Structures are given as C-alpha cells and as structure tokens.
PDB file of N, CA and C in Angstrom:
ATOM      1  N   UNK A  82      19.349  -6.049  15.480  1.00 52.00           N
ATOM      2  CA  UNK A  82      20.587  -6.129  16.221  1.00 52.00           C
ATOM      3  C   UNK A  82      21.635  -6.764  15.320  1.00 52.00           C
ATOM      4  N   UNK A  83      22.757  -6.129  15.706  1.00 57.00           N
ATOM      5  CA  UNK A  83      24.220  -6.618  14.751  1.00 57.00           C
ATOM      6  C   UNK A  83      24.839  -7.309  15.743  1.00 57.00           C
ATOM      7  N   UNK A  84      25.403  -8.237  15.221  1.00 62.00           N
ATOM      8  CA  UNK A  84      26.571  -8.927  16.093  1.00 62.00           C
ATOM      9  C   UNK A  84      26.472 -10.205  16.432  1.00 62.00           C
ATOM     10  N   UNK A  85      27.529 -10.671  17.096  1.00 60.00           N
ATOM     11  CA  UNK A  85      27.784 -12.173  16.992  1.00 60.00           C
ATOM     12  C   UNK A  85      26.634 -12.433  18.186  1.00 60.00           C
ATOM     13  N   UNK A  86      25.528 -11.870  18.824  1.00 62.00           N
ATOM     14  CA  UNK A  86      24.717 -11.844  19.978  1.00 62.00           C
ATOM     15  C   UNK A  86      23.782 -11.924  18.856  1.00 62.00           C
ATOM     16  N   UNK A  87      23.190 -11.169  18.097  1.00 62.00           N
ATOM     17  CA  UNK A  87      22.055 -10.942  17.503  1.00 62.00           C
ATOM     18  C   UNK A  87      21.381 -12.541  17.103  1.00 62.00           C
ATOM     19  N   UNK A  88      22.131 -13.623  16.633  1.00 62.00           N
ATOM     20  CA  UNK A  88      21.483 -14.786  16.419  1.00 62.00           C
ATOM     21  C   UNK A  88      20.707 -15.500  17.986  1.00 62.00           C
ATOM     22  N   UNK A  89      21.722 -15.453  19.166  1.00 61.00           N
ATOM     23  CA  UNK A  89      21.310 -15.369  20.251  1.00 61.00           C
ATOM     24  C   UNK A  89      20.138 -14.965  20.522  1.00 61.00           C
ATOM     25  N   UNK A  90      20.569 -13.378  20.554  1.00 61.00           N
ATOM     26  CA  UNK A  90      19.018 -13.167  21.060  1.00 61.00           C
ATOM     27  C   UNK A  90      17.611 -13.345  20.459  1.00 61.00           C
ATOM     28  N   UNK A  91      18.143 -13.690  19.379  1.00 60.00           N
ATOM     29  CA  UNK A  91      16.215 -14.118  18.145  1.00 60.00           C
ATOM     30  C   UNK A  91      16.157 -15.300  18.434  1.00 60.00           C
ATOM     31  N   UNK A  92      17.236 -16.065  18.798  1.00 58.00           N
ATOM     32  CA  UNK A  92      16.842 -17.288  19.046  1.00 58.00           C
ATOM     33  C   UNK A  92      16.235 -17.475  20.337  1.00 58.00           C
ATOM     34  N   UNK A  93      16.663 -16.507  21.649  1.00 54.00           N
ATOM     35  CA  UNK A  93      15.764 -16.898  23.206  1.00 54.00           C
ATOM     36  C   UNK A  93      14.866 -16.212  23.013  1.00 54.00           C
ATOM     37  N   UNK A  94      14.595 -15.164  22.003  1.00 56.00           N
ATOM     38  CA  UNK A  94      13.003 -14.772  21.966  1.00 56.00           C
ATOM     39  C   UNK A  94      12.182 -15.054  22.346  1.00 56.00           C
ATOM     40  N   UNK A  95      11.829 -16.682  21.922  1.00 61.00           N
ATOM     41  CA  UNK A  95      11.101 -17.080  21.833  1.00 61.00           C
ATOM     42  C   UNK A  95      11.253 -18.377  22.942  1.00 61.00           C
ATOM     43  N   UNK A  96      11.913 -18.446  24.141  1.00 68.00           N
ATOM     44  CA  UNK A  96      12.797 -19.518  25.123  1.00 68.00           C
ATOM     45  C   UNK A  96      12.127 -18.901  26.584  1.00 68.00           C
ATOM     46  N   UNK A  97      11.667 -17.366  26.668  1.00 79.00           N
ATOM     47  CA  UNK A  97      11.731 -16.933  28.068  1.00 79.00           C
ATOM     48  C   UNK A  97      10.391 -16.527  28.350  1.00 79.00           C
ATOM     49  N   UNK A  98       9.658 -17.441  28.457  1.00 83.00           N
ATOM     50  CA  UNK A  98       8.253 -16.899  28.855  1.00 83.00           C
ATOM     51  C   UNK A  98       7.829 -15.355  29.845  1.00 83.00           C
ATOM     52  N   UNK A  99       8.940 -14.815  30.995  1.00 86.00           N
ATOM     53  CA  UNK A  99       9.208 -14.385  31.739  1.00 86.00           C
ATOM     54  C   UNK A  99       9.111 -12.994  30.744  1.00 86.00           C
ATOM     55  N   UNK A 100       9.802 -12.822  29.456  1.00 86.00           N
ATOM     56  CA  UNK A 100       9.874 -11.618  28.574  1.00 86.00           C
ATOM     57  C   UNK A 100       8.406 -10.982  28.452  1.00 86.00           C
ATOM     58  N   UNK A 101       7.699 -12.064  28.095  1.00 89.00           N
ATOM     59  CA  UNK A 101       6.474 -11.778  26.842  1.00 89.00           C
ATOM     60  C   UNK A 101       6.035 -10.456  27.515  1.00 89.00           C
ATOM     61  N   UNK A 102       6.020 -10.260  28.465  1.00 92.00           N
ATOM     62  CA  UNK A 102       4.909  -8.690  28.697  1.00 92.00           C
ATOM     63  C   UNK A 102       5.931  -7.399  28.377  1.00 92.00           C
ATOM     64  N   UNK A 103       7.310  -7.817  28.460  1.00 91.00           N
ATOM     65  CA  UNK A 103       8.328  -6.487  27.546  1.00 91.00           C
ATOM     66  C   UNK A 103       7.877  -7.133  26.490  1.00 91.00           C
ATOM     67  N   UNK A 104       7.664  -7.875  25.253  1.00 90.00           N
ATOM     68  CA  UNK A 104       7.747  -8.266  24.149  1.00 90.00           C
ATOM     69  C   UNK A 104       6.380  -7.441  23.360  1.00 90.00           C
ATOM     70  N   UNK A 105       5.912  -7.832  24.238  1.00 93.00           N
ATOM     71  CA  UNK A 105       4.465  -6.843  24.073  1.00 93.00           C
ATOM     72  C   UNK A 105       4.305  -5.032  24.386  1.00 93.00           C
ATOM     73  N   UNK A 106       5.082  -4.961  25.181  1.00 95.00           N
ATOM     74  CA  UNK A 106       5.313  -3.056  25.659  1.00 95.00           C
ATOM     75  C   UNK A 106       5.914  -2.836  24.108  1.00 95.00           C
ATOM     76  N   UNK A 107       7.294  -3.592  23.733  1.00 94.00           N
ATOM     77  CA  UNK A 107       8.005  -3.148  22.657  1.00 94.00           C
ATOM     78  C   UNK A 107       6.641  -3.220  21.100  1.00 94.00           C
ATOM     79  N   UNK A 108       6.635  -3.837  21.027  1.00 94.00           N
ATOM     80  CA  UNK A 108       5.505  -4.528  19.883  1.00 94.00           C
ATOM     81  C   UNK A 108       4.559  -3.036  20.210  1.00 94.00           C
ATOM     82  N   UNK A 109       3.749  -2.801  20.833  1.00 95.00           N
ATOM     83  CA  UNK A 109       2.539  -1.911  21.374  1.00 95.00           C
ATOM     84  C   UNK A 109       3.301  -0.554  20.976  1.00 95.00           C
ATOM     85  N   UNK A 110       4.797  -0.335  21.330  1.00 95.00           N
ATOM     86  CA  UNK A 110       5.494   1.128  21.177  1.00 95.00           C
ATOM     87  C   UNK A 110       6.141   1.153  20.045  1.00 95.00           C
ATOM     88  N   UNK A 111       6.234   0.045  19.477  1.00 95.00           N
ATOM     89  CA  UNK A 111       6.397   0.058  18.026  1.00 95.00           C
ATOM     90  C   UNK A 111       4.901   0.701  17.152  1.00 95.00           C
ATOM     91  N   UNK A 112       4.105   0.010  16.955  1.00 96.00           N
ATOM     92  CA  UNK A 112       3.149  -0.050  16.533  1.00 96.00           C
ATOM     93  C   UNK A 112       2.512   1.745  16.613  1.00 96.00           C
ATOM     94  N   UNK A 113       2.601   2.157  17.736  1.00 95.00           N
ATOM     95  CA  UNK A 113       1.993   3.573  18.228  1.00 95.00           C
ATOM     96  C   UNK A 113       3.274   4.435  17.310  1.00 95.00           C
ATOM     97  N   UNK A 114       4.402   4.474  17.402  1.00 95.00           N
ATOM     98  CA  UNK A 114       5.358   5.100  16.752  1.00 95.00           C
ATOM     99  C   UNK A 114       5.344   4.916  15.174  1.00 95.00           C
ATOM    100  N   UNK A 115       4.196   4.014  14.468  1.00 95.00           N
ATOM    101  CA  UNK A 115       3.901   3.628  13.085  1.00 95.00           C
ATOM    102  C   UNK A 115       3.130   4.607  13.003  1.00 95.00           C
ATOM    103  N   UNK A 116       2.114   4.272  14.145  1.00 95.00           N
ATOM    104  CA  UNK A 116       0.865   5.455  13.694  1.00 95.00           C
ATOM    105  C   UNK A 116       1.092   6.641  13.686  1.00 95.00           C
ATOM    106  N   UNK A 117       2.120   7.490  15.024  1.00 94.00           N
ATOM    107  CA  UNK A 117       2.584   9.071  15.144  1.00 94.00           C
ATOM    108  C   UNK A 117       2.853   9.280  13.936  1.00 94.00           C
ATOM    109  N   UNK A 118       3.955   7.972  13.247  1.00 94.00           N
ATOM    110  CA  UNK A 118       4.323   8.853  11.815  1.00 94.00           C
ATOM    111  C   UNK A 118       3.471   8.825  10.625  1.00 94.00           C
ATOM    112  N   UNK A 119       2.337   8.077  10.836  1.00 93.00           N
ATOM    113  CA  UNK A 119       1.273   7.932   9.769  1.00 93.00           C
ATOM    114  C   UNK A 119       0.466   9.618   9.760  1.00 93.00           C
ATOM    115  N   UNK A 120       0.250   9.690  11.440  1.00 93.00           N
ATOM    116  CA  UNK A 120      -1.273  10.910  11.502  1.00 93.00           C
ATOM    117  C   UNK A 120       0.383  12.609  11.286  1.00 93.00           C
ATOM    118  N   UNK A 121       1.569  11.863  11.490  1.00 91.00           N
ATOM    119  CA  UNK A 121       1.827  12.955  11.203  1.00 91.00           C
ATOM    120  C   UNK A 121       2.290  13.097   9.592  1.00 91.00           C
ATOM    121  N   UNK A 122       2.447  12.565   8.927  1.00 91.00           N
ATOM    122  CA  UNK A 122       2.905  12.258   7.620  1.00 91.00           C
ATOM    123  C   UNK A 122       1.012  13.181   7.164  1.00 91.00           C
ATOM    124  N   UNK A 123      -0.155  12.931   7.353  1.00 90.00           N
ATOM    125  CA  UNK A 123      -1.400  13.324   7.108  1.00 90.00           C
ATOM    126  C   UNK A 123      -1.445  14.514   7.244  1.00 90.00           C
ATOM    127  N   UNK A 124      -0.668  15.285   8.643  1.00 90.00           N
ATOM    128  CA  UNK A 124      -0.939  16.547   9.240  1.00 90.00           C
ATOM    129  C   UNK A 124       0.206  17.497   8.253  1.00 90.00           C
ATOM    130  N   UNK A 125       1.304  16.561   7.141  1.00 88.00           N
ATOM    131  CA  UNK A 125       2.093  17.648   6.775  1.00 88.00           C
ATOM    132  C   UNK A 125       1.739  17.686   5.284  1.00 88.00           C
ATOM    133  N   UNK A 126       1.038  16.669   5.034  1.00 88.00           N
ATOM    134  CA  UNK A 126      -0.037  16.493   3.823  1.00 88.00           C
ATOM    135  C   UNK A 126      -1.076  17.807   3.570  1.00 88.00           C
ATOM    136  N   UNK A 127      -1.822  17.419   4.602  1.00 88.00           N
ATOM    137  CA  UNK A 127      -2.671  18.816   4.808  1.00 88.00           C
ATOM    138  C   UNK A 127      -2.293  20.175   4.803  1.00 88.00           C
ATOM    139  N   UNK A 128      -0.773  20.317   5.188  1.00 88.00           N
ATOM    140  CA  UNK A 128      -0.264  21.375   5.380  1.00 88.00           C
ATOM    141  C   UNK A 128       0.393  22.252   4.089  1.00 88.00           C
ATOM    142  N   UNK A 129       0.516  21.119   3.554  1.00 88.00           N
ATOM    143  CA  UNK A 129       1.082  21.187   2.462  1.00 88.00           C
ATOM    144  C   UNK A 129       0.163  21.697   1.382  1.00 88.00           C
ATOM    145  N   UNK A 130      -0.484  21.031   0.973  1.00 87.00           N
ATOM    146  CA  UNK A 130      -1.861  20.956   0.172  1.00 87.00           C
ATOM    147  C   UNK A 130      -2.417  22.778   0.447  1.00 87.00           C
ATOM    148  N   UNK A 131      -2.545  23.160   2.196  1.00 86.00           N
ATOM    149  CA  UNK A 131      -3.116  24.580   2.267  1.00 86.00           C
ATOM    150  C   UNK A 131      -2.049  25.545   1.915  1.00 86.00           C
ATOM    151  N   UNK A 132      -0.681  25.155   1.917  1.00 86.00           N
ATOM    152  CA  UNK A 132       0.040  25.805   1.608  1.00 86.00           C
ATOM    153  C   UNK A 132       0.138  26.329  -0.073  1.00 86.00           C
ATOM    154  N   UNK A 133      -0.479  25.678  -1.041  1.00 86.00           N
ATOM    155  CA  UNK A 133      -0.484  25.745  -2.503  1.00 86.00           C
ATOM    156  C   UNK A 133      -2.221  25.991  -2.486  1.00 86.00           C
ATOM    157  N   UNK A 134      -2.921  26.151  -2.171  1.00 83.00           N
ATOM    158  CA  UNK A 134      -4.595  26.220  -2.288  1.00 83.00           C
ATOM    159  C   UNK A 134      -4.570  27.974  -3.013  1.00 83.00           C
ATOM    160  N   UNK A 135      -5.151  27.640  -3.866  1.00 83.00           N
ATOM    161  CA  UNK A 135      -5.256  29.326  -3.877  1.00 83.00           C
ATOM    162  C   UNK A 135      -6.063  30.638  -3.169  1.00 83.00           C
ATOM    163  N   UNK A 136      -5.708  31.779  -2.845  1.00 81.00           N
ATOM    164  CA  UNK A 136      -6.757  32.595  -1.954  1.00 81.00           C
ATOM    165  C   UNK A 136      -7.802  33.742  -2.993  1.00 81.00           C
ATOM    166  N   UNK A 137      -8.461  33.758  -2.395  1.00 79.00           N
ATOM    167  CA  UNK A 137      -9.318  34.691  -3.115  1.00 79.00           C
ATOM    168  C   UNK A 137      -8.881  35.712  -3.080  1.00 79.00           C
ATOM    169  N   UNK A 138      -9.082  36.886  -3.893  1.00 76.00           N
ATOM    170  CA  UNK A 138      -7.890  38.040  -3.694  1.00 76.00           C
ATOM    171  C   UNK A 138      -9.662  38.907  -4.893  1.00 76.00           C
ATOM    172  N   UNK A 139      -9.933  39.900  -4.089  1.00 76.00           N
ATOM    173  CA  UNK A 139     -11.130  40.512  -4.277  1.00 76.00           C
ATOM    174  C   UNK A 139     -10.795  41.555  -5.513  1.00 76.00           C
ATOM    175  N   UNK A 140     -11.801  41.515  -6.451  1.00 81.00           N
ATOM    176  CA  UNK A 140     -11.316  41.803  -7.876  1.00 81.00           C
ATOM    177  C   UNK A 140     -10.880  43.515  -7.901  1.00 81.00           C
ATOM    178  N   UNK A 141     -11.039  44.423  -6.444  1.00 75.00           N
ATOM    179  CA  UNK A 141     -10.685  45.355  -6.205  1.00 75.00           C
ATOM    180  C   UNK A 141      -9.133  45.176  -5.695  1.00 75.00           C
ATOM    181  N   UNK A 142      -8.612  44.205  -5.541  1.00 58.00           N
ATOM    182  CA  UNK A 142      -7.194  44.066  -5.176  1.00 58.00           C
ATOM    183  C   UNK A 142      -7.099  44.312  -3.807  1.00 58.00           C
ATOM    184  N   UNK A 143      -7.924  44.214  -2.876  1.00 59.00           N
ATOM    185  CA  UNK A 143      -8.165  44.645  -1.621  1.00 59.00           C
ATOM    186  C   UNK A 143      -8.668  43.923  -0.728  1.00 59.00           C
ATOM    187  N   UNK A 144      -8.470  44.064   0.502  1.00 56.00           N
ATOM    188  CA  UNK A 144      -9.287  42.812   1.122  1.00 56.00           C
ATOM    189  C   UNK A 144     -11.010  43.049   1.114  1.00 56.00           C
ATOM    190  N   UNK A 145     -11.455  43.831   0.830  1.00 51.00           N
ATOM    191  CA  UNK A 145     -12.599  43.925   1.247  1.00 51.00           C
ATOM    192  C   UNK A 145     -13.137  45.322   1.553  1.00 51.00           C
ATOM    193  N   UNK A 146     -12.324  45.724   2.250  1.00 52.00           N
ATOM    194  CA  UNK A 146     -12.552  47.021   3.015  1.00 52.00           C
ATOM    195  C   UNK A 146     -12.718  48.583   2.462  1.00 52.00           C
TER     196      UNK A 146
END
C-alpha cells in the first residue's frame, strides 16, 4: 500500500486481534496464487519442451501406412 495510510495500516496489523482470521484468508490466498503460478509456470515448461522434442518421421517419409 502507498500513501500517507500505508504506515497506519502496518502499524494496526498487528493492534486488532479481531483481523487475524482475514490475515490468514489473505496469507492462505496469497500463498495458493504462488503455487497456481508455480504448477503453471511447470505446465508451460512442459509445453514448451514438447513443443521442440523431435518426431519420428518414418524413413519412407510417410506415416506408416
């Protein structure tokens, strides 16, 4: 947070016992939004990687058939 509030509010952070279970939703939806971009950062890895793999290409130039 920016602004002449932002010292404020880091400072009652830690003042309102009443917060802690939002403090924890935020923290928990932080944390899950680390991981989405971790398993998806993996899934474009993978994607990537099959995208350059080379294919077999049958020494008749054909699929097979």
């Amino acid at each position: 947070m920016v602004g002449p509030d932002a010292e404020r509010v880091e400072r009652g952070r830690h003042d309102d016992p009443a917060l802690e279970p939002a403090r924890q939703l935020t923290d928990a939806v932080r944390e899950l939004a680390d991981i989405a971009t971790a398993v998806r950062c993996e899934i474009l890895t993978v994607e990537v990687a099959d995208a350059f793999r080379p294919r077999y290409v049958p020494p008749s130039g054909r699929d097979g058939q």
